[in-house]
Coordinates of C-alpha atoms in Angstrom, one line a residue:
M1 CA 21.9 44.5 32.1
I2 CA 21.5 44.8 28.6
E3 CA 24.8 43.2 27.8
T4 CA 23.6 40.2 29.5
K5 CA 20.4 39.6 27.9
T6 CA 22.8 40.1 24.4
K7 CA 25.1 37.4 25.6
T8 CA 22.1 34.9 26.3
D9 CA 20.5 35.8 22.9
D10 CA 23.6 34.9 21.1
V11 CA 24.0 31.6 23.0
F12 CA 20.8 30.9 21.7
R13 CA 21.6 31.7 18.0
Q14 CA 24.6 29.7 18.6
T15 CA 22.9 27.0 19.9
A16 CA 19.6 26.7 17.6
D17 CA 22.7 27.6 14.2
L18 CA 24.1 24.1 16.3
D19 CA 21.5 21.9 16.3
A20 CA 20.1 22.8 12.5
E21 CA 24.0 22.5 11.6
I22 CA 23.8 18.3 13.8
L23 CA 20.0 18.0 12.0
E24 CA 21.1 18.7 8.2
G25 CA 24.0 16.6 8.3
I26 CA 22.1 13.9 9.9
L27 CA 19.6 13.9 6.8
N28 CA 22.3 14.4 4.5
A29 CA 24.0 11.3 5.4
S30 CA 20.6 9.4 5.5
N31 CA 20.2 7.1 2.8
D32 CA 16.0 8.0 3.5
A33 CA 15.0 10.5 0.8
A34 CA 14.4 13.6 3.0
W35 CA 12.0 16.3 1.3
C36 CA 10.5 19.6 2.6
M37 CA 7.6 21.2 0.1
E38 CA 7.1 24.9 1.6
F39 CA 4.2 27.2 -0.4
A40 CA 4.9 30.6 -1.2
E41 CA 1.2 31.5 -0.3
P42 CA 0.3 29.2 2.1
V43 CA -2.9 27.2 1.5
D44 CA -6.3 27.9 3.4
L45 CA -7.2 25.0 5.2
T46 CA -10.7 26.0 5.8
A47 CA -11.3 26.2 2.1
P48 CA -13.4 23.3 0.8
E49 CA -11.5 20.2 0.3
Q50 CA -11.1 20.3 -3.9
E51 CA -10.1 24.1 -3.2
I52 CA -7.6 22.5 -1.3
V53 CA -6.3 20.2 -3.3
R54 CA -5.9 22.9 -5.7
Q55 CA -4.0 25.2 -3.8
V56 CA -1.7 22.3 -2.5
F57 CA -0.4 21.8 -6.6
E58 CA -0.6 25.5 -7.4
N59 CA 0.3 27.6 -4.5
D60 CA 4.1 27.8 -5.9
P61 CA 5.4 25.2 -4.0
F62 CA 9.1 24.9 -3.7
W63 CA 11.4 22.7 -2.4
R64 CA 12.5 23.9 1.2
F65 CA 14.8 21.3 1.8
T66 CA 15.9 17.9 0.4
N67 CA 18.6 16.1 1.1
P68 CA 21.4 13.9 -2.0
A69 CA 19.0 10.5 -1.0
M70 CA 16.3 12.5 -2.6
A71 CA 18.8 14.0 -5.9
R72 CA 19.4 10.0 -6.3
L73 CA 16.1 8.7 -6.3
Y74 CA 14.7 10.6 -8.3
L75 CA 17.7 10.8 -10.8
L76 CA 18.7 14.8 -10.8
S77 CA 22.1 15.2 -12.2
R78 CA 24.6 16.2 -9.3
D79 CA 25.6 19.5 -11.0
V80 CA 21.7 21.1 -10.3
D81 CA 20.1 21.9 -7.1
F82 CA 17.0 20.5 -6.1
K83 CA 15.3 23.6 -4.4
D84 CA 15.9 25.0 -8.2
R85 CA 13.9 23.2 -9.7
P86 CA 9.7 23.2 -10.0
T87 CA 7.6 20.7 -7.7
A88 CA 5.4 19.6 -10.4
E89 CA 8.4 18.0 -12.3
I90 CA 8.3 15.2 -9.8
F91 CA 4.9 15.9 -8.1
P92 CA 2.8 16.8 -11.0
R93 CA -0.8 17.0 -10.9
N94 CA -2.4 13.8 -11.4
A95 CA -5.2 11.5 -10.5
Q96 CA -2.6 9.5 -8.0
N97 CA -1.6 12.5 -6.4
E98 CA -4.9 14.5 -5.9
A99 CA -5.9 10.8 -4.2
F100 CA -2.8 11.6 -2.0
V101 CA -3.4 14.9 -1.3
H102 CA -7.0 14.0 -0.5
K103 CA -5.4 11.5 2.3
L104 CA -3.2 13.8 4.0
I105 CA -6.2 16.2 4.4
A106 CA -8.7 13.2 5.9
N107 CA -5.7 12.5 8.4
G108 CA -4.8 16.2 9.2
F109 CA -1.7 15.9 7.7
E110 CA 0.1 13.4 9.0
V111 CA 0.4 9.8 7.3
D112 CA 2.8 6.8 6.9
A113 CA 3.0 4.9 4.0
A114 CA 1.1 7.6 1.7
P115 CA 0.6 6.3 -2.0
A116 CA 1.8 8.4 -4.8
L117 CA 2.8 8.2 -8.3
D118 CA 5.7 10.7 -9.2
T119 CA 8.1 11.5 -12.2
R120 CA 11.6 10.7 -12.6
Y121 CA 14.2 13.0 -13.8
D122 CA 14.8 10.4 -16.5
G123 CA 10.7 10.7 -17.3
V124 CA 9.9 7.5 -15.6
E125 CA 7.1 7.4 -13.5
I126 CA 7.6 5.9 -10.1
Y127 CA 5.4 3.8 -7.5
V128 CA 6.5 5.9 -4.0
E129 CA 5.4 6.2 -0.2
N130 CA 5.5 9.1 1.8
D131 CA 5.6 9.4 6.0
V132 CA 4.5 13.1 5.4
R133 CA 3.7 16.0 9.0
A134 CA 3.3 19.7 7.9
H135 CA 3.7 22.7 9.5
I136 CA 0.3 24.2 10.3
R137 CA -0.6 27.7 11.5
D138 CA -4.0 29.3 12.3
G139 CA -5.6 26.6 9.8
Q140 CA -2.9 27.2 6.6
L141 CA -0.5 25.6 5.6
L142 CA 3.0 26.5 5.7
R143 CA 5.2 23.2 4.4
I144 CA 4.7 19.6 4.7
F145 CA 7.7 17.5 4.6
G146 CA 8.6 13.8 5.1
I147 CA 10.7 10.8 4.0
V148 CA 9.9 9.0 0.5
R149 CA 10.7 5.6 -0.5
D150 CA 10.6 4.2 -4.1
V151 CA 8.1 1.0 -3.6
G152 CA 8.0 0.1 -7.1
K153 CA 9.6 -3.1 -7.3
H154 CA 7.2 -4.6 -4.7
R155 CA 4.5 -2.7 -6.6
I156 CA 5.4 -4.6 -9.7
R157 CA 5.8 -8.1 -7.4
E158 CA 2.5 -7.4 -6.3
E159 CA 0.9 -6.6 -10.1
R160 CA 2.6 -9.9 -10.7
M161 CA 1.7 -11.6 -8.3
M162 CA -2.3 -10.6 -9.1
A163 CA -2.1 -11.6 -12.6
E164 CA -0.7 -15.2 -11.5
L165 CA -3.9 -15.6 -9.4
N166 CA -6.1 -14.7 -12.0
E167 CA -4.7 -17.2 -14.3
A168 CA -5.1 -19.5 -11.8
L169 CA -8.6 -18.8 -11.0
D170 CA -9.2 -18.9 -14.7
I171 CA -7.9 -22.4 -14.8
L172 CA -9.1 -23.1 -11.9
T173 CA -12.6 -22.1 -13.0
A174 CA -12.6 -24.0 -16.4
L175 CA -11.6 -27.1 -14.6
P176 CA -14.0 -30.2 -14.9
L177 CA -12.9 -31.5 -11.5
G178 CA -14.7 -30.3 -8.8
V179 CA -12.0 -28.3 -6.3
L180 CA -13.0 -27.4 -2.7
A181 CA -10.8 -25.4 -0.7
F182 CA -10.7 -25.6 3.5
D183 CA -9.0 -23.5 5.9
E184 CA -7.2 -24.6 9.0
N185 CA -10.5 -24.7 11.0
G186 CA -12.4 -27.3 8.5
D187 CA -14.3 -24.1 6.9
L188 CA -14.7 -24.2 3.4
T189 CA -12.8 -20.8 1.8
A190 CA -13.1 -21.5 -2.2
A191 CA -15.1 -23.5 -4.6
N192 CA -15.0 -23.8 -8.3
P193 CA -18.0 -24.2 -10.3
A194 CA -17.8 -27.7 -11.4
A195 CA -17.6 -28.6 -7.5
S196 CA -20.9 -26.8 -7.9
R197 CA -22.0 -28.6 -10.6
I198 CA -21.1 -32.1 -8.8
L199 CA -22.7 -31.8 -5.6
Q200 CA -25.7 -29.7 -6.7
V201 CA -25.6 -27.2 -4.5
S202 CA -24.7 -23.3 -5.5
T203 CA -21.4 -21.6 -4.3
E204 CA -23.2 -19.4 -1.8
D205 CA -24.7 -22.3 -0.1
L206 CA -21.2 -24.2 0.1
L207 CA -19.5 -21.2 0.8
A208 CA -22.6 -20.1 3.7
G209 CA -21.8 -23.6 5.3
Y210 CA -24.1 -25.8 3.4
L211 CA -21.7 -29.0 4.0
S212 CA -21.5 -28.8 7.3
R213 CA -25.6 -28.6 7.8
E214 CA -25.6 -32.2 6.2
K215 CA -25.0 -35.3 8.1
A216 CA -24.3 -37.0 4.5
Y217 CA -21.3 -34.7 4.3
Q218 CA -20.1 -35.4 8.1
P219 CA -17.9 -38.1 7.1
A220 CA -16.2 -35.8 4.5
L221 CA -15.5 -33.1 7.3
E222 CA -14.2 -35.6 9.5
L223 CA -11.8 -37.6 7.1
L224 CA -10.6 -33.5 6.2
K225 CA -9.8 -33.1 10.1
R226 CA -7.5 -36.1 10.2
V227 CA -6.1 -35.1 6.7
D228 CA -5.0 -32.2 8.0
A229 CA -3.3 -33.1 11.1
G230 CA -1.5 -35.7 10.1
G231 CA -0.2 -34.4 7.0
F232 CA -1.5 -37.4 4.3
P233 CA -3.7 -37.7 1.4
A234 CA -7.5 -40.1 2.2
S235 CA -10.6 -40.6 -0.1
L236 CA -13.8 -41.7 0.6
Q237 CA -17.5 -41.8 -1.9
I238 CA -20.3 -40.7 -0.6
G239 CA -23.0 -41.5 -3.1
D240 CA -21.7 -41.5 -6.7
V241 CA -19.0 -38.4 -5.9
L242 CA -15.4 -39.5 -5.0
W243 CA -13.6 -37.1 -2.6
N244 CA -10.0 -36.8 -2.6
L245 CA -8.4 -35.1 -0.2
T246 CA -4.8 -33.7 0.2
P247 CA -3.5 -31.5 2.9
R248 CA -2.2 -27.7 2.0
P249 CA 1.1 -26.7 2.9
G250 CA 0.0 -23.6 5.1
G251 CA -2.5 -25.5 6.8
G252 CA -5.8 -26.8 5.9
V253 CA -6.9 -29.1 2.6
V254 CA -7.9 -29.7 -0.5
A255 CA -10.8 -31.5 -1.5
A256 CA -11.1 -32.8 -5.3
L257 CA -14.5 -34.0 -6.0
S258 CA -15.1 -36.4 -9.4
S259 CA -18.8 -38.1 -10.3
S260 CA -19.2 -41.4 -11.3
A261 CA -22.9 -40.7 -12.6
E262 CA -20.6 -37.7 -15.1
A263 CA -18.0 -40.0 -15.9
G264 CA -20.2 -42.4 -17.0
G265 CA -22.4 -40.2 -18.9
G266 CA -24.9 -39.7 -16.3
K267 CA -26.2 -43.7 -16.3

């Protein structure tokens, strides 16, 4: 009986060892950077949140596992084992990473695409996203693990797009020509200060649907529907304001407004 139990235990151990070997082989072959951070002293998740954050950084975290893709992402020398390096070298305590931990806490240490600001081994900070899971036992955080992706290129592109957008908004605000932007449903989504001045209506009232409530502007609203549907520009005069309507490539219409009263100096 004892001999049978021993053989069964051996089979279970061999199976577990084989499963671990297969899993490690899969992770090592992956191009996704995989990691597991363990805590020499488990983090007490029953503590106040700020104390949990402190413990995540200070309870002697260490790398339990990293794959080759992780070393490539952070530019670690090939002759150095990631597990020999302090976690703080690439995951320092800073405002961005504290916010990352707060997000982990708020989501029960189960998040996808959580942003963090890490430091590569060449000293360059990189924006990354982590899919994170954790092993928690009796209110104690034992380890966290996941997949990390470099999103720096996306972040740079977003910042460049935002800078271009802000520049376009500055230009639009400074234009003496009135500009109104309508979406594909005919709803006004943007108006520059010149449009407000020319129509003598506040931007807030324009965006709140003022034009649709005033009969005088119904011809313009009907025409912009036809411009949007037909994809051709058109114009009309309402009082002393000329409306030039142009279809937007993505749907909707832009109206450029000019006032003959302003052009003539108000006479």
